């Protein structure tokens, strides 16, 4: 099983659909069947990793509720949380949980919020297809490359393994505002937001794909979906956490290995967050309900791993309770 915080998520009291619509300020039968009469807007920003799922949901929802304008930005989990905690957006995409400082800002702005897992992801370590010396790497070796002490010291491939070439390592990774960066540094280095600084960074994973795919001596990491979309021009590196209880030897990120938990420690949950003021608007409530009803199918379509059906049901129950109380007592993770 994935060692994720999902097992700490408590299912709430199930409220009927009729009660939910009532809590949202009423709703006619057309709204219940897709929100076709709704108008307004839903503003979303945050993680580039979660973006493909949310954009897929948004595209489907626009067909269901053409009167609702749904915008999805990509500024990174950190920037998304900053906007979210100030109430500047309704929903934020996140590839990590909200931190204490961000939660405090939300509280100061009178916002409670709800964390909703929507899929699983695996961070894929990648190199150029012509790299014929690296097929697998250990967590300890990744730490040696990426830890702060490596800056200016670990600069060549043969410093990792003597049989590897005496050539410079060119590193690519998400920017420091990215939840993917936070998760990787915590899982590999041992401390979130702690790494060497001399690497090519971008909040746009497509920039990282372009960098690694055109540089024979590159090594980078980003979400599995971006690898799957570009695997014709990238090579995935198997990762060995040297813990046979998770799966023996080095394991490549895939839908199967992330789902069964053998791709460790680089498997994780992905989230959306919604706050109390946003759910005062029926179009936001309708969109989130639509999201939770369709996230499993659409996540898989864009290369992510769906949650089990019962976990989506739990998220729907939690959201219904959150809406019924307008979020006043539902600041939970």
mmCIF file of C-alpha atoms in Angstrom:
data_model
loop_
_atom_site.group_PDB
_atom_site.id
_atom_site.type_symbol
_atom_site.label_atom_id
_atom_site.label_comp_id
_atom_site.label_asym_id
_atom_site.label_seq_id
_atom_site.Cartn_x
_atom_site.Cartn_y
_atom_site.Cartn_z
ATOM 1 C CA UNK A 1 0.000 0.000 0.000
ATOM 2 C CA UNK A 2 1.176 3.527 -0.645
ATOM 3 C CA UNK A 3 2.443 5.137 2.527
ATOM 4 C CA UNK A 4 0.330 8.233 2.058
ATOM 5 C CA UNK A 5 -1.572 10.464 4.372
ATOM 6 C CA UNK A 6 -4.824 9.434 2.720
ATOM 7 C CA UNK A 7 -5.463 6.968 5.515
ATOM 8 C CA UNK A 8 -5.836 9.896 7.905
ATOM 9 C CA UNK A 9 -8.685 11.447 5.979
ATOM 10 C CA UNK A 10 -11.910 11.049 7.956
ATOM 11 C CA UNK A 11 -15.163 10.407 6.137
ATOM 12 C CA UNK A 12 -17.849 12.924 7.076
ATOM 13 C CA UNK A 13 -21.584 12.512 7.637
ATOM 14 C CA UNK A 14 -23.246 11.941 4.277
ATOM 15 C CA UNK A 15 -25.765 14.614 3.344
ATOM 16 C CA UNK A 16 -28.271 14.018 0.583
ATOM 17 C CA UNK A 17 -27.934 15.686 -2.767
ATOM 18 C CA UNK A 18 -31.087 17.648 -2.103
ATOM 19 C CA UNK A 19 -29.616 19.066 1.103
ATOM 20 C CA UNK A 20 -26.410 19.977 -0.727
ATOM 21 C CA UNK A 21 -28.265 21.875 -3.411
ATOM 22 C CA UNK A 22 -30.261 23.636 -0.736
ATOM 23 C CA UNK A 23 -27.083 24.604 1.095
ATOM 24 C CA UNK A 24 -25.769 26.077 -2.124
ATOM 25 C CA UNK A 25 -28.701 28.441 -2.360
ATOM 26 C CA UNK A 26 -31.122 26.143 -4.109
ATOM 27 C CA UNK A 27 -30.881 24.563 -7.485
ATOM 28 C CA UNK A 28 -33.189 23.470 -10.221
ATOM 29 C CA UNK A 29 -33.273 20.119 -11.949
ATOM 30 C CA UNK A 30 -31.078 21.352 -14.769
ATOM 31 C CA UNK A 31 -28.383 22.372 -12.282
ATOM 32 C CA UNK A 32 -28.559 18.936 -10.674
ATOM 33 C CA UNK A 33 -28.030 17.357 -14.092
ATOM 34 C CA UNK A 34 -24.900 19.271 -15.011
ATOM 35 C CA UNK A 35 -25.379 22.893 -13.972
ATOM 36 C CA UNK A 36 -26.473 24.025 -17.429
ATOM 37 C CA UNK A 37 -28.282 27.094 -16.063
ATOM 38 C CA UNK A 38 -25.419 28.222 -13.861
ATOM 39 C CA UNK A 39 -23.406 31.344 -14.561
ATOM 40 C CA UNK A 40 -20.384 32.895 -12.900
ATOM 41 C CA UNK A 41 -16.746 31.911 -12.735
ATOM 42 C CA UNK A 42 -14.345 29.496 -11.073
ATOM 43 C CA UNK A 43 -10.722 30.584 -10.694
ATOM 44 C CA UNK A 44 -8.045 27.933 -10.233
ATOM 45 C CA UNK A 45 -4.258 28.131 -10.043
ATOM 46 C CA UNK A 46 -1.327 26.250 -8.555
ATOM 47 C CA UNK A 47 0.560 23.053 -9.301
ATOM 48 C CA UNK A 48 1.744 22.317 -12.826
ATOM 49 C CA UNK A 49 1.623 18.621 -11.937
ATOM 50 C CA UNK A 50 -2.084 18.694 -11.077
ATOM 51 C CA UNK A 51 -2.854 21.051 -13.976
ATOM 52 C CA UNK A 52 -3.448 18.314 -16.619
ATOM 53 C CA UNK A 53 -6.118 16.667 -14.454
ATOM 54 C CA UNK A 54 -7.847 19.912 -13.556
ATOM 55 C CA UNK A 55 -7.744 21.214 -17.110
ATOM 56 C CA UNK A 56 -9.253 17.938 -18.366
ATOM 57 C CA UNK A 57 -12.041 18.272 -15.789
ATOM 58 C CA UNK A 58 -12.528 21.938 -16.672
ATOM 59 C CA UNK A 59 -12.800 21.139 -20.376
ATOM 60 C CA UNK A 60 -15.522 18.574 -19.718
ATOM 61 C CA UNK A 61 -17.301 20.893 -17.308
ATOM 62 C CA UNK A 62 -17.363 23.783 -19.789
ATOM 63 C CA UNK A 63 -19.466 21.583 -22.066
ATOM 64 C CA UNK A 64 -21.821 20.787 -19.169
ATOM 65 C CA UNK A 65 -22.091 24.355 -17.873
ATOM 66 C CA UNK A 66 -21.211 26.751 -20.695
ATOM 67 C CA UNK A 67 -22.375 29.723 -18.647
ATOM 68 C CA UNK A 68 -19.597 29.200 -16.093
ATOM 69 C CA UNK A 69 -16.157 30.562 -16.956
ATOM 70 C CA UNK A 70 -13.488 28.214 -15.575
ATOM 71 C CA UNK A 71 -9.879 29.427 -15.715
ATOM 72 C CA UNK A 72 -6.911 27.254 -14.759
ATOM 73 C CA UNK A 73 -3.512 28.844 -14.155
ATOM 74 C CA UNK A 74 -0.096 27.246 -13.622
ATOM 75 C CA UNK A 75 2.040 29.104 -11.087
ATOM 76 C CA UNK A 76 3.283 26.219 -8.913
ATOM 77 C CA UNK A 77 1.931 24.863 -5.628
ATOM 78 C CA UNK A 78 3.631 27.547 -3.525
ATOM 79 C CA UNK A 79 2.351 30.472 -5.570
ATOM 80 C CA UNK A 80 -1.058 28.850 -5.783
ATOM 81 C CA UNK A 81 -1.290 28.553 -2.004
ATOM 82 C CA UNK A 82 -0.304 32.213 -1.612
ATOM 83 C CA UNK A 83 -3.166 33.312 -3.852
ATOM 84 C CA UNK A 84 -5.539 30.781 -2.292
ATOM 85 C CA UNK A 85 -4.813 31.782 1.300
ATOM 86 C CA UNK A 86 -5.523 35.414 0.410
ATOM 87 C CA UNK A 87 -8.821 34.449 -1.223
ATOM 88 C CA UNK A 88 -7.684 35.559 -4.669
ATOM 89 C CA UNK A 89 -8.644 32.235 -6.275
ATOM 90 C CA UNK A 90 -11.376 29.706 -5.488
ATOM 91 C CA UNK A 91 -9.432 26.462 -5.846
ATOM 92 C CA UNK A 92 -5.754 25.663 -5.846
ATOM 93 C CA UNK A 93 -4.061 22.663 -7.410
ATOM 94 C CA UNK A 94 -1.419 21.222 -5.081
ATOM 95 C CA UNK A 95 1.177 18.487 -5.306
ATOM 96 C CA UNK A 96 1.828 18.802 -1.561
ATOM 97 C CA UNK A 97 -0.176 19.671 1.533
ATOM 98 C CA UNK A 98 -0.618 23.227 2.733
ATOM 99 C CA UNK A 99 2.115 24.296 5.168
ATOM 100 C CA UNK A 100 1.773 26.054 8.527
ATOM 101 C CA UNK A 101 2.556 29.532 7.209
ATOM 102 C CA UNK A 102 0.045 29.236 4.373
ATOM 103 C CA UNK A 103 -2.598 27.890 6.750
ATOM 104 C CA UNK A 104 -1.993 30.807 9.114
ATOM 105 C CA UNK A 105 -2.444 33.314 6.274
ATOM 106 C CA UNK A 106 -5.741 31.676 5.331
ATOM 107 C CA UNK A 107 -6.917 31.882 8.939
ATOM 108 C CA UNK A 108 -5.933 35.561 9.146
ATOM 109 C CA UNK A 109 -8.043 36.166 6.064
ATOM 110 C CA UNK A 110 -11.058 34.416 7.571
ATOM 111 C CA UNK A 111 -10.794 31.369 5.325
ATOM 112 C CA UNK A 112 -11.206 27.755 6.276
ATOM 113 C CA UNK A 113 -10.419 25.186 3.609
ATOM 114 C CA UNK A 114 -10.723 21.576 2.591
ATOM 115 C CA UNK A 115 -8.012 19.341 1.152
ATOM 116 C CA UNK A 116 -9.324 16.864 -1.428
ATOM 117 C CA UNK A 117 -7.022 14.150 -2.841
ATOM 118 C CA UNK A 118 -7.828 13.540 -6.509
ATOM 119 C CA UNK A 119 -5.140 11.150 -7.826
ATOM 120 C CA UNK A 120 -1.754 9.529 -7.246
ATOM 121 C CA UNK A 121 1.443 10.478 -9.057
ATOM 122 C CA UNK A 122 5.004 9.252 -9.265
ATOM 123 C CA UNK A 123 7.974 11.569 -9.722
ATOM 124 C CA UNK A 124 9.949 10.221 -12.660
ATOM 125 C CA UNK A 125 13.741 10.534 -12.821
ATOM 126 C CA UNK A 126 14.735 11.015 -16.449
ATOM 127 C CA UNK A 127 17.816 11.259 -18.664
ATOM 128 C CA UNK A 128 18.453 11.732 -22.378
ATOM 129 C CA UNK A 129 17.680 8.673 -24.562
ATOM 130 C CA UNK A 130 21.332 8.490 -25.669
ATOM 131 C CA UNK A 131 22.484 8.156 -22.062
ATOM 132 C CA UNK A 132 23.648 4.522 -22.141
ATOM 133 C CA UNK A 133 25.319 4.417 -18.723
ATOM 134 C CA UNK A 134 22.386 5.099 -16.382
ATOM 135 C CA UNK A 135 19.507 2.661 -16.274
ATOM 136 C CA UNK A 136 19.028 2.681 -12.513
ATOM 137 C CA UNK A 137 20.055 4.813 -9.542
ATOM 138 C CA UNK A 138 19.717 4.555 -5.783
ATOM 139 C CA UNK A 139 18.057 7.032 -3.451
ATOM 140 C CA UNK A 140 21.438 7.506 -1.758
ATOM 141 C CA UNK A 141 23.014 8.431 -5.095
ATOM 142 C CA UNK A 142 20.212 10.877 -5.864
ATOM 143 C CA UNK A 143 20.785 12.468 -2.471
ATOM 144 C CA UNK A 144 24.507 12.742 -3.209
ATOM 145 C CA UNK A 145 23.659 14.604 -6.408
ATOM 146 C CA UNK A 146 20.913 16.895 -5.090
ATOM 147 C CA UNK A 147 21.752 17.720 -1.451
ATOM 148 C CA UNK A 148 22.934 21.280 -0.661
ATOM 149 C CA UNK A 149 26.501 20.096 0.053
ATOM 150 C CA UNK A 150 26.766 18.855 -3.540
ATOM 151 C CA UNK A 151 26.748 22.349 -4.994
ATOM 152 C CA UNK A 152 30.106 23.093 -6.608
ATOM 153 C CA UNK A 153 31.448 19.692 -5.574
ATOM 154 C CA UNK A 154 29.455 16.917 -7.235
ATOM 155 C CA UNK A 155 29.577 18.096 -10.834
ATOM 156 C CA UNK A 156 30.540 15.075 -12.930
ATOM 157 C CA UNK A 157 28.930 11.730 -13.634
ATOM 158 C CA UNK A 158 31.968 9.688 -12.548
ATOM 159 C CA UNK A 159 31.730 11.211 -9.072
ATOM 160 C CA UNK A 160 28.544 9.180 -8.593
ATOM 161 C CA UNK A 161 29.905 5.911 -10.005
ATOM 162 C CA UNK A 162 33.473 5.598 -11.187
ATOM 163 C CA UNK A 163 32.444 3.662 -14.298
ATOM 164 C CA UNK A 164 30.216 6.489 -15.463
ATOM 165 C CA UNK A 165 31.779 9.048 -17.864
ATOM 166 C CA UNK A 166 33.966 11.924 -16.813
ATOM 167 C CA UNK A 167 31.422 14.460 -18.052
ATOM 168 C CA UNK A 168 29.482 17.263 -16.372
ATOM 169 C CA UNK A 169 26.054 16.479 -14.921
ATOM 170 C CA UNK A 170 23.465 18.998 -16.087
ATOM 171 C CA UNK A 171 20.552 19.050 -13.650
ATOM 172 C CA UNK A 172 16.961 20.032 -14.378
ATOM 173 C CA UNK A 173 14.156 20.278 -11.867
ATOM 174 C CA UNK A 174 10.984 22.121 -10.858
ATOM 175 C CA UNK A 175 11.323 25.590 -9.379
ATOM 176 C CA UNK A 176 11.351 26.171 -5.644
ATOM 177 C CA UNK A 177 7.685 27.260 -5.664
ATOM 178 C CA UNK A 178 6.722 23.827 -6.943
ATOM 179 C CA UNK A 179 5.181 21.167 -4.723
ATOM 180 C CA UNK A 180 7.060 18.635 -6.833
ATOM 181 C CA UNK A 181 10.334 20.247 -5.733
ATOM 182 C CA UNK A 182 9.199 20.177 -2.102
ATOM 183 C CA UNK A 183 8.192 16.522 -2.282
ATOM 184 C CA UNK A 184 11.365 15.425 -4.071
ATOM 185 C CA UNK A 185 13.669 17.203 -1.642
ATOM 186 C CA UNK A 186 11.850 15.774 1.359
ATOM 187 C CA UNK A 187 11.820 12.228 -0.047
ATOM 188 C CA UNK A 188 15.388 12.237 -1.385
ATOM 189 C CA UNK A 189 17.381 14.775 0.627
ATOM 190 C CA UNK A 190 15.405 14.344 3.837
ATOM 191 C CA UNK A 191 14.281 17.952 4.225
ATOM 192 C CA UNK A 192 11.683 19.823 2.207
ATOM 193 C CA UNK A 193 12.970 22.793 0.218
ATOM 194 C CA UNK A 194 16.577 21.731 0.726
ATOM 195 C CA UNK A 195 18.792 21.176 -2.303
ATOM 196 C CA UNK A 196 21.696 22.511 -4.265
ATOM 197 C CA UNK A 197 20.826 25.664 -6.159
ATOM 198 C CA UNK A 198 22.915 25.258 -9.302
ATOM 199 C CA UNK A 199 20.370 23.504 -11.484
ATOM 200 C CA UNK A 200 18.105 24.631 -14.295
ATOM 201 C CA UNK A 201 14.730 25.246 -12.663
ATOM 202 C CA UNK A 202 11.296 25.915 -14.129
ATOM 203 C CA UNK A 203 7.704 25.870 -12.907
ATOM 204 C CA UNK A 204 6.768 24.669 -16.390
ATOM 205 C CA UNK A 205 7.435 20.940 -16.722
ATOM 206 C CA UNK A 206 7.458 21.254 -20.508
ATOM 207 C CA UNK A 207 10.587 23.404 -20.197
ATOM 208 C CA UNK A 208 12.241 20.621 -18.197
ATOM 209 C CA UNK A 209 11.225 18.036 -20.787
ATOM 210 C CA UNK A 210 12.775 20.184 -23.497
ATOM 211 C CA UNK A 211 15.971 20.633 -21.496
ATOM 212 C CA UNK A 212 16.574 16.961 -20.725
ATOM 213 C CA UNK A 213 15.522 15.767 -24.174
ATOM 214 C CA UNK A 214 18.162 17.960 -25.858
ATOM 215 C CA UNK A 215 21.064 17.380 -23.446
ATOM 216 C CA UNK A 216 22.874 14.016 -23.424
ATOM 217 C CA UNK A 217 24.402 14.694 -20.003
ATOM 218 C CA UNK A 218 21.214 15.862 -18.324
ATOM 219 C CA UNK A 219 19.348 14.387 -15.394
ATOM 220 C CA UNK A 220 15.994 15.699 -14.223
ATOM 221 C CA UNK A 221 12.726 14.859 -12.522
ATOM 222 C CA UNK A 222 9.033 15.723 -12.847
ATOM 223 C CA UNK A 223 5.608 14.122 -12.714
ATOM 224 C CA UNK A 224 4.919 10.784 -14.399
ATOM 225 C CA UNK A 225 2.302 12.239 -16.761
ATOM 226 C CA UNK A 226 4.866 14.518 -18.386
ATOM 227 C CA UNK A 227 7.202 11.570 -18.931
ATOM 228 C CA UNK A 228 4.387 9.446 -20.388
ATOM 229 C CA UNK A 229 3.516 12.250 -22.782
ATOM 230 C CA UNK A 230 7.138 12.603 -23.907
ATOM 231 C CA UNK A 231 8.631 9.123 -23.494
ATOM 232 C CA UNK A 232 9.640 9.019 -27.145
ATOM 233 C CA UNK A 233 12.316 11.627 -26.348
ATOM 234 C CA UNK A 234 13.199 10.752 -22.737
ATOM 235 C CA UNK A 235 14.525 7.756 -20.826
ATOM 236 C CA UNK A 236 13.123 6.906 -17.395
ATOM 237 C CA UNK A 237 15.610 5.811 -14.746
ATOM 238 C CA UNK A 238 14.662 3.051 -12.314
ATOM 239 C CA UNK A 239 15.002 4.058 -8.637
ATOM 240 C CA UNK A 240 16.185 1.716 -5.867
ATOM 241 C CA UNK A 241 15.252 2.734 -2.330
ATOM 242 C CA UNK A 242 17.199 -0.307 -1.060
ATOM 243 C CA UNK A 243 14.164 -1.441 0.916
ATOM 244 C CA UNK A 244 12.979 -4.801 -0.397
ATOM 245 C CA UNK A 245 9.686 -4.500 1.504
ATOM 246 C CA UNK A 246 8.579 -1.970 -1.122
ATOM 247 C CA UNK A 247 9.744 -4.103 -4.024
ATOM 248 C CA UNK A 248 13.124 -5.632 -4.733
ATOM 249 C CA UNK A 249 15.758 -3.729 -6.654
ATOM 250 C CA UNK A 250 15.408 -0.669 -8.844
ATOM 251 C CA UNK A 251 11.877 0.078 -10.053
ATOM 252 C CA UNK A 252 10.731 2.303 -12.901
ATOM 253 C CA UNK A 253 7.830 4.702 -12.386
ATOM 254 C CA UNK A 254 4.665 3.502 -14.100
ATOM 255 C CA UNK A 255 0.926 3.514 -13.497
ATOM 256 C CA UNK A 256 1.240 0.026 -12.016
ATOM 257 C CA UNK A 257 4.249 0.621 -9.747
ATOM 258 C CA UNK A 258 2.860 3.874 -8.371
ATOM 259 C CA UNK A 259 -0.525 2.296 -7.723
ATOM 260 C CA UNK A 260 0.880 -0.772 -5.942
ATOM 261 C CA UNK A 261 3.347 1.272 -3.890
ATOM 262 C CA UNK A 262 6.499 -0.430 -5.141
ATOM 263 C CA UNK A 263 7.837 2.794 -6.673
ATOM 264 C CA UNK A 264 9.117 4.298 -3.457
ATOM 265 C CA UNK A 265 9.741 6.853 -2.114
ATOM 266 C CA UNK A 266 8.669 8.958 -5.089
ATOM 267 C CA UNK A 267 4.945 8.170 -5.122
ATOM 268 C CA UNK A 268 2.511 10.716 -3.705
ATOM 269 C CA UNK A 269 -1.076 11.966 -3.625
ATOM 270 C CA UNK A 270 -2.225 15.024 -5.579
ATOM 271 C CA UNK A 271 -4.811 17.477 -4.245
ATOM 272 C CA UNK A 272 -7.170 20.303 -4.914
ATOM 273 C CA UNK A 273 -8.077 22.748 -2.123
ATOM 274 C CA UNK A 274 -11.277 24.786 -1.896
ATOM 275 C CA UNK A 275 -12.017 27.486 0.686
ATOM 276 C CA UNK A 276 -15.071 28.566 2.637
ATOM 277 C CA UNK A 277 -15.850 31.793 0.770
ATOM 278 C CA UNK A 278 -15.650 30.074 -2.611
ATOM 279 C CA UNK A 279 -18.312 27.489 -1.706
ATOM 280 C CA UNK A 280 -20.802 30.284 -1.027
ATOM 281 C CA UNK A 281 -21.150 30.379 -4.827
ATOM 282 C CA UNK A 282 -23.156 27.574 -6.453
ATOM 283 C CA UNK A 283 -20.975 27.403 -9.563
ATOM 284 C CA UNK A 284 -17.928 26.547 -7.433
ATOM 285 C CA UNK A 285 -19.857 23.850 -5.560
ATOM 286 C CA UNK A 286 -21.155 22.399 -8.814
ATOM 287 C CA UNK A 287 -17.675 22.375 -10.345
ATOM 288 C CA UNK A 288 -16.074 20.610 -7.359
ATOM 289 C CA UNK A 289 -18.838 17.994 -7.327
ATOM 290 C CA UNK A 290 -18.285 17.445 -11.038
ATOM 291 C CA UNK A 291 -14.534 17.196 -10.414
ATOM 292 C CA UNK A 292 -14.894 14.501 -7.757
ATOM 293 C CA UNK A 293 -17.368 12.536 -9.864
ATOM 294 C CA UNK A 294 -15.059 12.499 -12.899
ATOM 295 C CA UNK A 295 -11.522 12.757 -11.474
ATOM 296 C CA UNK A 296 -10.819 9.023 -11.578
ATOM 297 C CA UNK A 297 -11.578 8.556 -15.252
ATOM 298 C CA UNK A 298 -9.991 11.814 -16.388
ATOM 299 C CA UNK A 299 -6.880 11.396 -14.217
ATOM 300 C CA UNK A 300 -6.189 8.070 -15.894
ATOM 301 C CA UNK A 301 -6.761 9.565 -19.354
ATOM 302 C CA UNK A 302 -4.005 12.141 -18.767
ATOM 303 C CA UNK A 303 -1.520 9.683 -17.259
ATOM 304 C CA UNK A 304 -2.185 9.694 -13.526
ATOM 305 C CA UNK A 305 -3.364 6.983 -11.150
ATOM 306 C CA UNK A 306 -6.959 7.210 -9.906
ATOM 307 C CA UNK A 307 -7.843 6.805 -6.246
ATOM 308 C CA UNK A 308 -9.921 3.756 -5.306
ATOM 309 C CA UNK A 309 -13.639 4.434 -5.802
ATOM 310 C CA UNK A 310 -14.320 4.408 -2.063
ATOM 311 C CA UNK A 311 -11.832 7.259 -1.541
ATOM 312 C CA UNK A 312 -13.584 9.419 -4.120
ATOM 313 C CA UNK A 313 -16.822 8.701 -2.269
ATOM 314 C CA UNK A 314 -15.174 9.815 0.977
ATOM 315 C CA UNK A 315 -14.041 13.064 -0.638
ATOM 316 C CA UNK A 316 -17.584 13.722 -1.883
ATOM 317 C CA UNK A 317 -18.958 13.153 1.616
ATOM 318 C CA UNK A 318 -16.365 15.485 3.136
ATOM 319 C CA UNK A 319 -17.152 18.151 0.587
ATOM 320 C CA UNK A 320 -20.891 17.905 1.203
ATOM 321 C CA UNK A 321 -20.320 18.439 4.915
ATOM 322 C CA UNK A 322 -17.954 21.318 4.208
ATOM 323 C CA UNK A 323 -20.536 23.037 2.021
ATOM 324 C CA UNK A 324 -23.378 22.492 4.463
ATOM 325 C CA UNK A 325 -21.448 24.372 7.143
ATOM 326 C CA UNK A 326 -19.955 26.861 4.666
ATOM 327 C CA UNK A 327 -16.568 25.641 5.838
ATOM 328 C CA UNK A 328 -16.668 27.201 9.281
ATOM 329 C CA UNK A 329 -15.565 24.060 11.102
ATOM 330 C CA UNK A 330 -14.167 22.043 8.223
ATOM 331 C CA UNK A 331 -10.556 23.239 8.069
ATOM 332 C CA UNK A 332 -9.175 19.749 7.763
ATOM 333 C CA UNK A 333 -6.589 17.742 5.871
#
